[in-house]
């Protein structure tokens, strides 16, 4: 039996304060209006003008030659790995990475790569950590082909890799003849928090993608960017995996709207996350990691309450949080306001104190 994520207990009111994930935003009236007005065509056939506009805009934003629109971030990672690597190749990535933990074993099932997990604080590793796992190029060792990083690092705590460190690990990879791939699910959060343009942030990465459903507020879609040759091959995999779409412009329009309206405002989510961390730190037994961006991780082992018990108590107040890597995770996003943060802190204090 494969379980879906936990549902609120029976009798729980509707969720009013949704800190479960930044994926849970609902498209607002202006975004829906943009979707309704979208010019559309057959995307699979290369005829959807709104998808073309989105891909052109993303390639320019990332400073890459080309881009491809895909249904999800997971498909971006899968297709990037299929395009960079062959079966039996090795991908070097952090031990907390999404490709290891949250893609249903797809790299064993579909891409056939093996993933070498690196340790390191806050979802990050150093150039020395990469140097330490370089294998001899013999017939015995798996061919190392790709270095992968997450910006921001999700289970790492929504942390922002410093630019110098991103560049340093990419340099080691390129010296070895490996390619570099950035899982940029929340890349714009990192760019806004660090005050660095996306183009500069990803300059040393051969491929990079951005999720439009993580805090940017679109209902679906992610865009993968790289060279013309890379995106050409990525298109073959998109077709093979059934990721080619039809009038996808109706969703691409939401992504274009998000680029225009929902990027700069990520700073508000980061401020709300910091306020949440400050409030939670006042609660006895709670250990809070300082948030870099919109993800607040906290440990409640010191309170004697389990993550599931806290979730159940909060659900009765119409508040949702998630559990990840043994800690509680609360995400801020465009459907979470500063007053909701205050209310959430009070409810969490009350739930723990009971
Ligand atoms: C959410 C997420 C993904 C996958 O994106 P989906 O759109 O949910 O498929 C990949 N990597 C990271 C770091 C994520 O947070």
Coordinates of C-alpha atoms and ligand atoms in Angstrom, one line a residue:
X1 CA 0.0 0.0 0.0
X2 CA 1.4 3.4 -1.0
X3 CA 0.3 6.2 1.2
X4 CA -0.7 9.6 0.0
X5 CA 0.4 12.5 2.3
X6 CA -1.6 12.6 5.6
X7 CA -5.0 14.3 5.4
X8 CA -6.3 16.4 8.3
X9 CA -8.2 14.4 11.0
X10 CA -11.9 13.9 10.6
X11 CA -13.8 16.9 11.9
X12 CA -10.9 19.3 11.3
X13 CA -12.0 22.7 9.9
X14 CA -10.8 23.8 6.5
X15 CA -7.1 24.9 6.4
X16 CA -7.0 28.7 6.9
X17 CA -3.2 29.1 7.5
X18 CA -1.4 26.8 5.1
X19 CA 2.3 26.5 6.1
X20 CA 2.4 23.0 4.7
X21 CA 4.2 23.9 1.5
X22 CA 4.7 26.8 -0.9
X23 CA 3.2 24.6 -3.5
X24 CA -0.3 25.0 -2.0
X25 CA -1.0 28.5 -3.3
X26 CA -4.1 29.0 -5.3
X27 CA -4.0 31.1 -8.6
X28 CA -5.6 34.5 -7.8
X29 CA -8.1 36.4 -10.1
X30 CA -5.4 38.3 -12.0
X31 CA -3.4 35.2 -12.7
X32 CA -6.5 33.4 -13.9
X33 CA -7.4 36.4 -16.1
X34 CA -3.9 36.2 -17.7
X35 CA -4.6 32.4 -18.3
X36 CA -7.9 33.1 -19.9
X37 CA -6.5 35.6 -22.3
X38 CA -3.5 33.4 -23.3
X39 CA -2.9 32.7 -27.0
X40 CA -2.5 29.0 -27.3
X41 CA -1.5 26.3 -29.9
X42 CA -0.3 22.8 -30.1
X43 CA 2.8 22.8 -27.8
X44 CA 4.0 19.3 -28.8
X45 CA 3.9 20.6 -32.4
X46 CA 5.9 23.7 -31.5
X47 CA 2.9 26.0 -32.1
X48 CA 2.1 27.5 -28.8
X49 CA 3.1 31.2 -28.8
X50 CA 2.7 31.6 -25.0
X51 CA 5.0 28.6 -24.3
X52 CA 7.5 30.1 -26.7
X53 CA 7.4 33.4 -25.0
X54 CA 7.9 31.8 -21.6
X55 CA 10.9 29.7 -22.8
X56 CA 12.5 32.7 -24.5
X57 CA 12.1 34.8 -21.4
X58 CA 13.5 32.0 -19.2
X59 CA 16.5 31.4 -21.4
X60 CA 17.3 35.1 -21.3
X61 CA 16.8 35.3 -17.5
X62 CA 19.2 32.4 -16.9
X63 CA 21.7 33.4 -19.6
X64 CA 21.3 30.1 -21.5
X65 CA 20.7 29.4 -25.2
X66 CA 17.4 27.6 -24.9
X67 CA 14.7 26.4 -22.6
X68 CA 11.9 23.8 -22.4
X69 CA 8.6 23.9 -20.6
X70 CA 7.8 20.8 -18.6
X71 CA 4.9 19.7 -16.4
X72 CA 6.9 19.5 -13.1
X73 CA 10.2 20.0 -11.4
X74 CA 10.7 16.3 -11.0
X75 CA 10.5 15.9 -14.8
X76 CA 13.2 18.6 -15.2
X77 CA 15.6 16.6 -12.9
X78 CA 14.8 13.3 -14.6
X79 CA 15.2 14.7 -18.1
X80 CA 18.3 16.7 -17.2
X81 CA 19.9 13.5 -15.8
X82 CA 18.8 11.4 -18.9
X83 CA 20.3 14.1 -21.1
X84 CA 23.6 14.5 -19.3
X85 CA 24.2 10.9 -18.4
X86 CA 24.0 7.3 -19.6
X87 CA 23.1 4.2 -17.6
X88 CA 25.7 3.3 -15.0
X89 CA 27.1 6.8 -14.8
X90 CA 27.5 8.5 -11.4
X91 CA 25.9 11.7 -10.3
X92 CA 27.5 13.5 -7.3
X93 CA 24.9 15.2 -5.1
X94 CA 24.1 16.1 -1.5
X95 CA 22.8 13.3 0.7
X96 CA 19.6 15.3 1.4
X97 CA 18.9 16.0 -2.3
X98 CA 15.4 15.8 -3.8
X99 CA 16.7 13.4 -6.5
X100 CA 17.6 10.9 -3.7
X101 CA 14.6 11.2 -1.5
X102 CA 11.6 12.5 -3.2
X103 CA 11.5 11.2 -6.8
X104 CA 10.1 7.8 -6.1
X105 CA 13.4 6.0 -6.9
X106 CA 13.2 7.2 -10.5
X107 CA 17.0 7.2 -10.9
X108 CA 17.1 3.4 -10.2
X109 CA 13.8 2.9 -12.2
X110 CA 14.4 5.1 -15.2
X111 CA 17.6 7.0 -15.6
X112 CA 19.9 4.2 -14.5
X113 CA 22.4 6.5 -12.9
X114 CA 23.9 5.9 -9.4
X115 CA 23.9 8.8 -7.0
X116 CA 26.9 9.4 -4.8
X117 CA 25.6 11.2 -1.7
X118 CA 27.9 13.9 -0.2
X119 CA 27.6 15.1 3.4
X120 CA 27.8 18.7 4.5
X121 CA 26.0 21.2 6.7
X122 CA 22.7 22.7 5.6
X123 CA 22.4 20.8 2.3
X124 CA 25.7 22.1 1.0
X125 CA 29.2 20.8 0.4
X126 CA 32.5 22.3 -0.5
X127 CA 35.0 22.0 -3.4
X128 CA 37.2 19.8 -1.1
X129 CA 34.2 17.5 -0.5
X130 CA 33.9 17.1 -4.2
X131 CA 37.6 16.5 -4.7
X132 CA 37.5 13.8 -2.0
X133 CA 35.1 11.7 -4.1
X134 CA 36.8 11.9 -7.5
X135 CA 37.3 8.4 -8.8
X136 CA 40.1 7.1 -10.9
X137 CA 39.2 6.8 -14.5
X138 CA 39.6 3.0 -14.6
X139 CA 37.3 0.3 -16.0
X140 CA 36.4 -0.5 -12.4
X141 CA 35.0 2.8 -11.3
X142 CA 31.6 4.1 -12.4
X143 CA 32.1 6.9 -14.8
X144 CA 31.4 10.2 -13.0
X145 CA 29.4 12.5 -15.2
X146 CA 27.4 15.1 -13.4
X147 CA 27.5 17.3 -10.3
X148 CA 24.1 18.3 -9.0
X149 CA 23.3 21.1 -6.4
X150 CA 20.0 22.4 -5.0
X151 CA 19.6 26.2 -4.8
X152 CA 17.9 26.7 -2.3
X153 CA 18.7 23.4 -0.5
X154 CA 15.2 22.2 0.6
X155 CA 15.9 19.6 3.4
X156 CA 19.0 21.6 4.1
X157 CA 16.7 24.3 5.5
X158 CA 15.9 26.4 2.4
X159 CA 19.5 27.5 2.6
X160 CA 21.1 29.7 0.0
X161 CA 24.5 28.5 -1.4
X162 CA 26.9 31.4 -1.4
X163 CA 27.8 32.2 -5.1
X164 CA 31.6 31.6 -4.5
X165 CA 30.8 28.1 -3.2
X166 CA 28.5 27.3 -6.1
X167 CA 31.3 28.4 -8.5
X168 CA 34.0 26.5 -6.6
X169 CA 32.2 23.2 -6.7
X170 CA 31.3 23.7 -10.4
X171 CA 35.0 24.4 -11.2
X172 CA 36.1 21.1 -9.7
X173 CA 33.4 19.3 -11.7
X174 CA 34.3 20.9 -15.0
X175 CA 38.1 20.2 -14.4
X176 CA 37.1 16.5 -14.3
X177 CA 35.0 16.8 -17.5
X178 CA 31.7 16.4 -15.6
X179 CA 28.6 18.6 -16.4
X180 CA 26.9 20.6 -13.7
X181 CA 23.1 20.7 -13.0
X182 CA 21.3 23.0 -10.7
X183 CA 17.9 22.0 -9.2
X184 CA 16.6 25.5 -9.0
X185 CA 13.1 24.6 -7.6
X186 CA 13.3 27.7 -5.4
X187 CA 16.1 29.5 -7.3
X188 CA 14.3 32.9 -7.3
X189 CA 14.0 32.7 -3.5
X190 CA 17.9 32.4 -3.4
X191 CA 18.3 35.2 -5.9
X192 CA 16.0 37.6 -4.0
X193 CA 17.5 36.7 -0.6
X194 CA 21.1 37.1 -1.9
X195 CA 20.4 40.1 -4.2
X196 CA 22.2 38.3 -7.0
X197 CA 20.7 38.0 -10.5
X198 CA 19.6 34.5 -11.7
X199 CA 22.1 34.8 -14.6
X200 CA 25.0 35.3 -12.3
X201 CA 23.9 32.7 -9.9
X202 CA 23.7 29.9 -12.5
X203 CA 26.6 31.0 -14.8
X204 CA 28.7 27.9 -14.0
X205 CA 25.8 25.5 -14.3
X206 CA 25.3 23.7 -17.7
X207 CA 21.6 23.2 -16.9
X208 CA 19.2 24.7 -14.5
X209 CA 15.5 24.7 -13.9
X210 CA 13.0 26.8 -12.0
X211 CA 9.7 25.6 -10.5
X212 CA 6.7 27.9 -11.0
X213 CA 4.7 26.1 -8.4
X214 CA 7.0 26.8 -5.4
X215 CA 6.1 30.2 -4.1
X216 CA 5.7 31.8 -7.5
X217 CA 2.0 30.8 -7.4
X218 CA 1.4 29.1 -10.8
X219 CA -0.8 26.0 -10.9
X220 CA 1.8 23.9 -12.8
X221 CA 5.0 23.9 -14.8
X222 CA 8.7 24.2 -14.6
X223 CA 11.3 25.4 -17.1
X224 CA 14.6 23.7 -17.8
X225 CA 17.4 25.7 -19.5
X226 CA 20.7 24.9 -21.2
X227 CA 22.5 24.9 -24.5
X228 CA 20.6 24.4 -27.8
X229 CA 22.0 20.9 -28.1
X230 CA 21.0 20.0 -24.5
X231 CA 17.5 21.3 -25.0
X232 CA 17.2 19.5 -28.3
X233 CA 18.0 16.2 -26.6
X234 CA 15.8 17.1 -23.7
X235 CA 12.9 17.5 -26.2
X236 CA 13.4 13.9 -27.3
X237 CA 13.1 12.7 -23.6
X238 CA 10.1 14.9 -23.0
X239 CA 8.4 13.2 -26.0
X240 CA 9.5 9.7 -24.8
X241 CA 8.2 10.3 -21.3
X242 CA 4.9 11.7 -22.4
X243 CA 5.7 15.2 -21.2
X244 CA 4.8 16.9 -24.5
X245 CA 1.6 18.9 -24.2
X246 CA -1.1 20.5 -26.3
X247 CA -2.6 24.0 -25.4
X248 CA -0.1 24.4 -22.6
X249 CA 0.0 28.2 -23.1
X250 CA -2.9 28.5 -20.8
X251 CA -0.5 27.4 -18.0
X252 CA 2.6 29.1 -19.4
X253 CA 0.6 32.3 -19.2
X254 CA 0.4 31.8 -15.4
X255 CA 4.2 31.4 -15.3
X256 CA 4.7 34.6 -17.3
X257 CA 2.3 36.4 -14.9
X258 CA 4.4 34.9 -12.0
X259 CA 7.6 36.3 -13.4
X260 CA 6.1 39.7 -13.7
X261 CA 4.3 39.9 -10.3
X262 CA 5.5 37.2 -7.9
X263 CA 9.3 37.4 -7.9
X264 CA 10.2 40.6 -6.0
X265 CA 7.5 39.9 -3.4
X266 CA 9.4 36.7 -2.3
X267 CA 11.2 39.1 0.1
X268 CA 7.9 39.4 2.0
X269 CA 7.9 35.6 2.4
X270 CA 11.4 35.7 3.7
X271 CA 10.5 38.4 6.2
X272 CA 7.5 36.4 7.4
X273 CA 9.7 33.3 7.8
X274 CA 12.2 35.3 9.9
X275 CA 9.3 36.5 12.1
X276 CA 8.0 33.0 12.4
X277 CA 11.4 31.8 13.5
X278 CA 11.7 34.6 16.1
X279 CA 8.3 33.7 17.5
X280 CA 9.0 30.0 17.7
X281 CA 12.3 30.5 19.4
X282 CA 10.4 31.9 22.4
X283 CA 8.7 28.6 22.9
X284 CA 10.3 26.3 25.4
X285 CA 11.8 23.1 24.0
X286 CA 11.6 24.3 20.4
X287 CA 14.9 24.5 18.4
X288 CA 14.6 26.7 15.4
X289 CA 17.0 26.9 12.4
X290 CA 17.6 30.4 11.2
X291 CA 15.8 30.6 7.8
X292 CA 17.7 32.0 4.8
X293 CA 14.5 32.1 2.7
X294 CA 10.9 30.9 3.1
X295 CA 11.4 27.5 4.8
X296 CA 11.4 27.4 8.6
X297 CA 12.6 24.1 10.1
X298 CA 12.2 23.4 13.8
X299 CA 12.8 20.5 16.1
X300 CA 10.3 19.8 18.8
X301 CA 11.9 16.8 20.4
X302 CA 12.5 18.9 23.5
X303 CA 8.8 19.4 24.0
X304 CA 7.9 15.7 24.2
X305 CA 5.4 16.1 21.4
X306 CA 5.8 14.2 18.1
X307 CA 5.6 16.0 14.7
X308 CA 2.4 14.1 13.9
X309 CA 0.8 15.0 17.2
X310 CA 1.6 18.7 16.7
X311 CA 0.2 18.5 13.1
X312 CA -3.0 16.9 14.5
X313 CA -3.4 19.6 17.1
X314 CA -2.8 22.4 14.7
X315 CA -5.2 20.9 12.1
X316 CA -8.0 21.4 14.6
X317 CA -7.2 25.1 14.5
X318 CA -7.1 25.1 10.6
X319 CA -3.3 25.3 10.5
X320 CA -1.2 23.0 8.4
X321 CA 2.6 22.3 8.7
X322 CA 4.7 19.5 7.3
X323 CA 7.2 17.0 8.7
X324 CA 10.5 16.6 6.8
X325 CA 13.7 14.9 7.9
X326 CA 12.4 14.4 11.5
X327 CA 11.7 18.1 12.0
X328 CA 8.7 20.3 11.4
X329 CA 8.7 22.4 8.3
X330 CA 6.6 25.6 7.9
X331 CA 6.7 27.3 4.5
X332 CA 5.7 30.9 3.9
X333 CA 4.3 31.9 0.5
X334 CA 2.0 34.4 -1.2
X335 CA -1.1 33.1 0.6
X336 CA 0.5 33.6 4.0
X337 CA 0.3 37.1 5.6
X338 CA 2.1 38.7 8.6
X339 CA -1.0 38.5 10.8
X340 CA -1.3 34.8 10.0
X341 CA 2.3 34.3 11.2
X342 CA 1.4 35.8 14.6
X343 CA -1.6 33.6 14.8
X344 CA 0.3 30.5 13.9
X345 CA 3.0 31.2 16.5
X346 CA 0.3 31.6 19.2
X347 CA -1.4 28.4 18.1
X348 CA 1.9 26.4 18.1
X349 CA 2.7 27.7 21.6
X350 CA -0.8 26.7 22.7
X351 CA -0.6 23.3 21.1
X352 CA 2.8 22.5 22.6
X353 CA 2.0 23.9 26.1
X354 CA -1.2 21.8 26.5
Ligands
LIG1 C1 9.6 20.4 -5.2 C2 11.0 20.1 -5.5 C3 11.3 19.4 -6.7 C4 10.3 18.8 -7.6 O1 9.4 19.7 -8.1 P1 7.9 19.2 -8.5 O2 7.4 20.4 -9.3 O3 7.2 19.0 -7.2 O4 8.0 17.9 -9.3 C5 12.7 19.2 -7.0 N1 13.6 19.7 -6.2 C6 13.4 20.4 -5.1 C7 14.5 20.9 -4.3 C8 12.1 20.6 -4.7 O5 11.8 21.3 -3.6

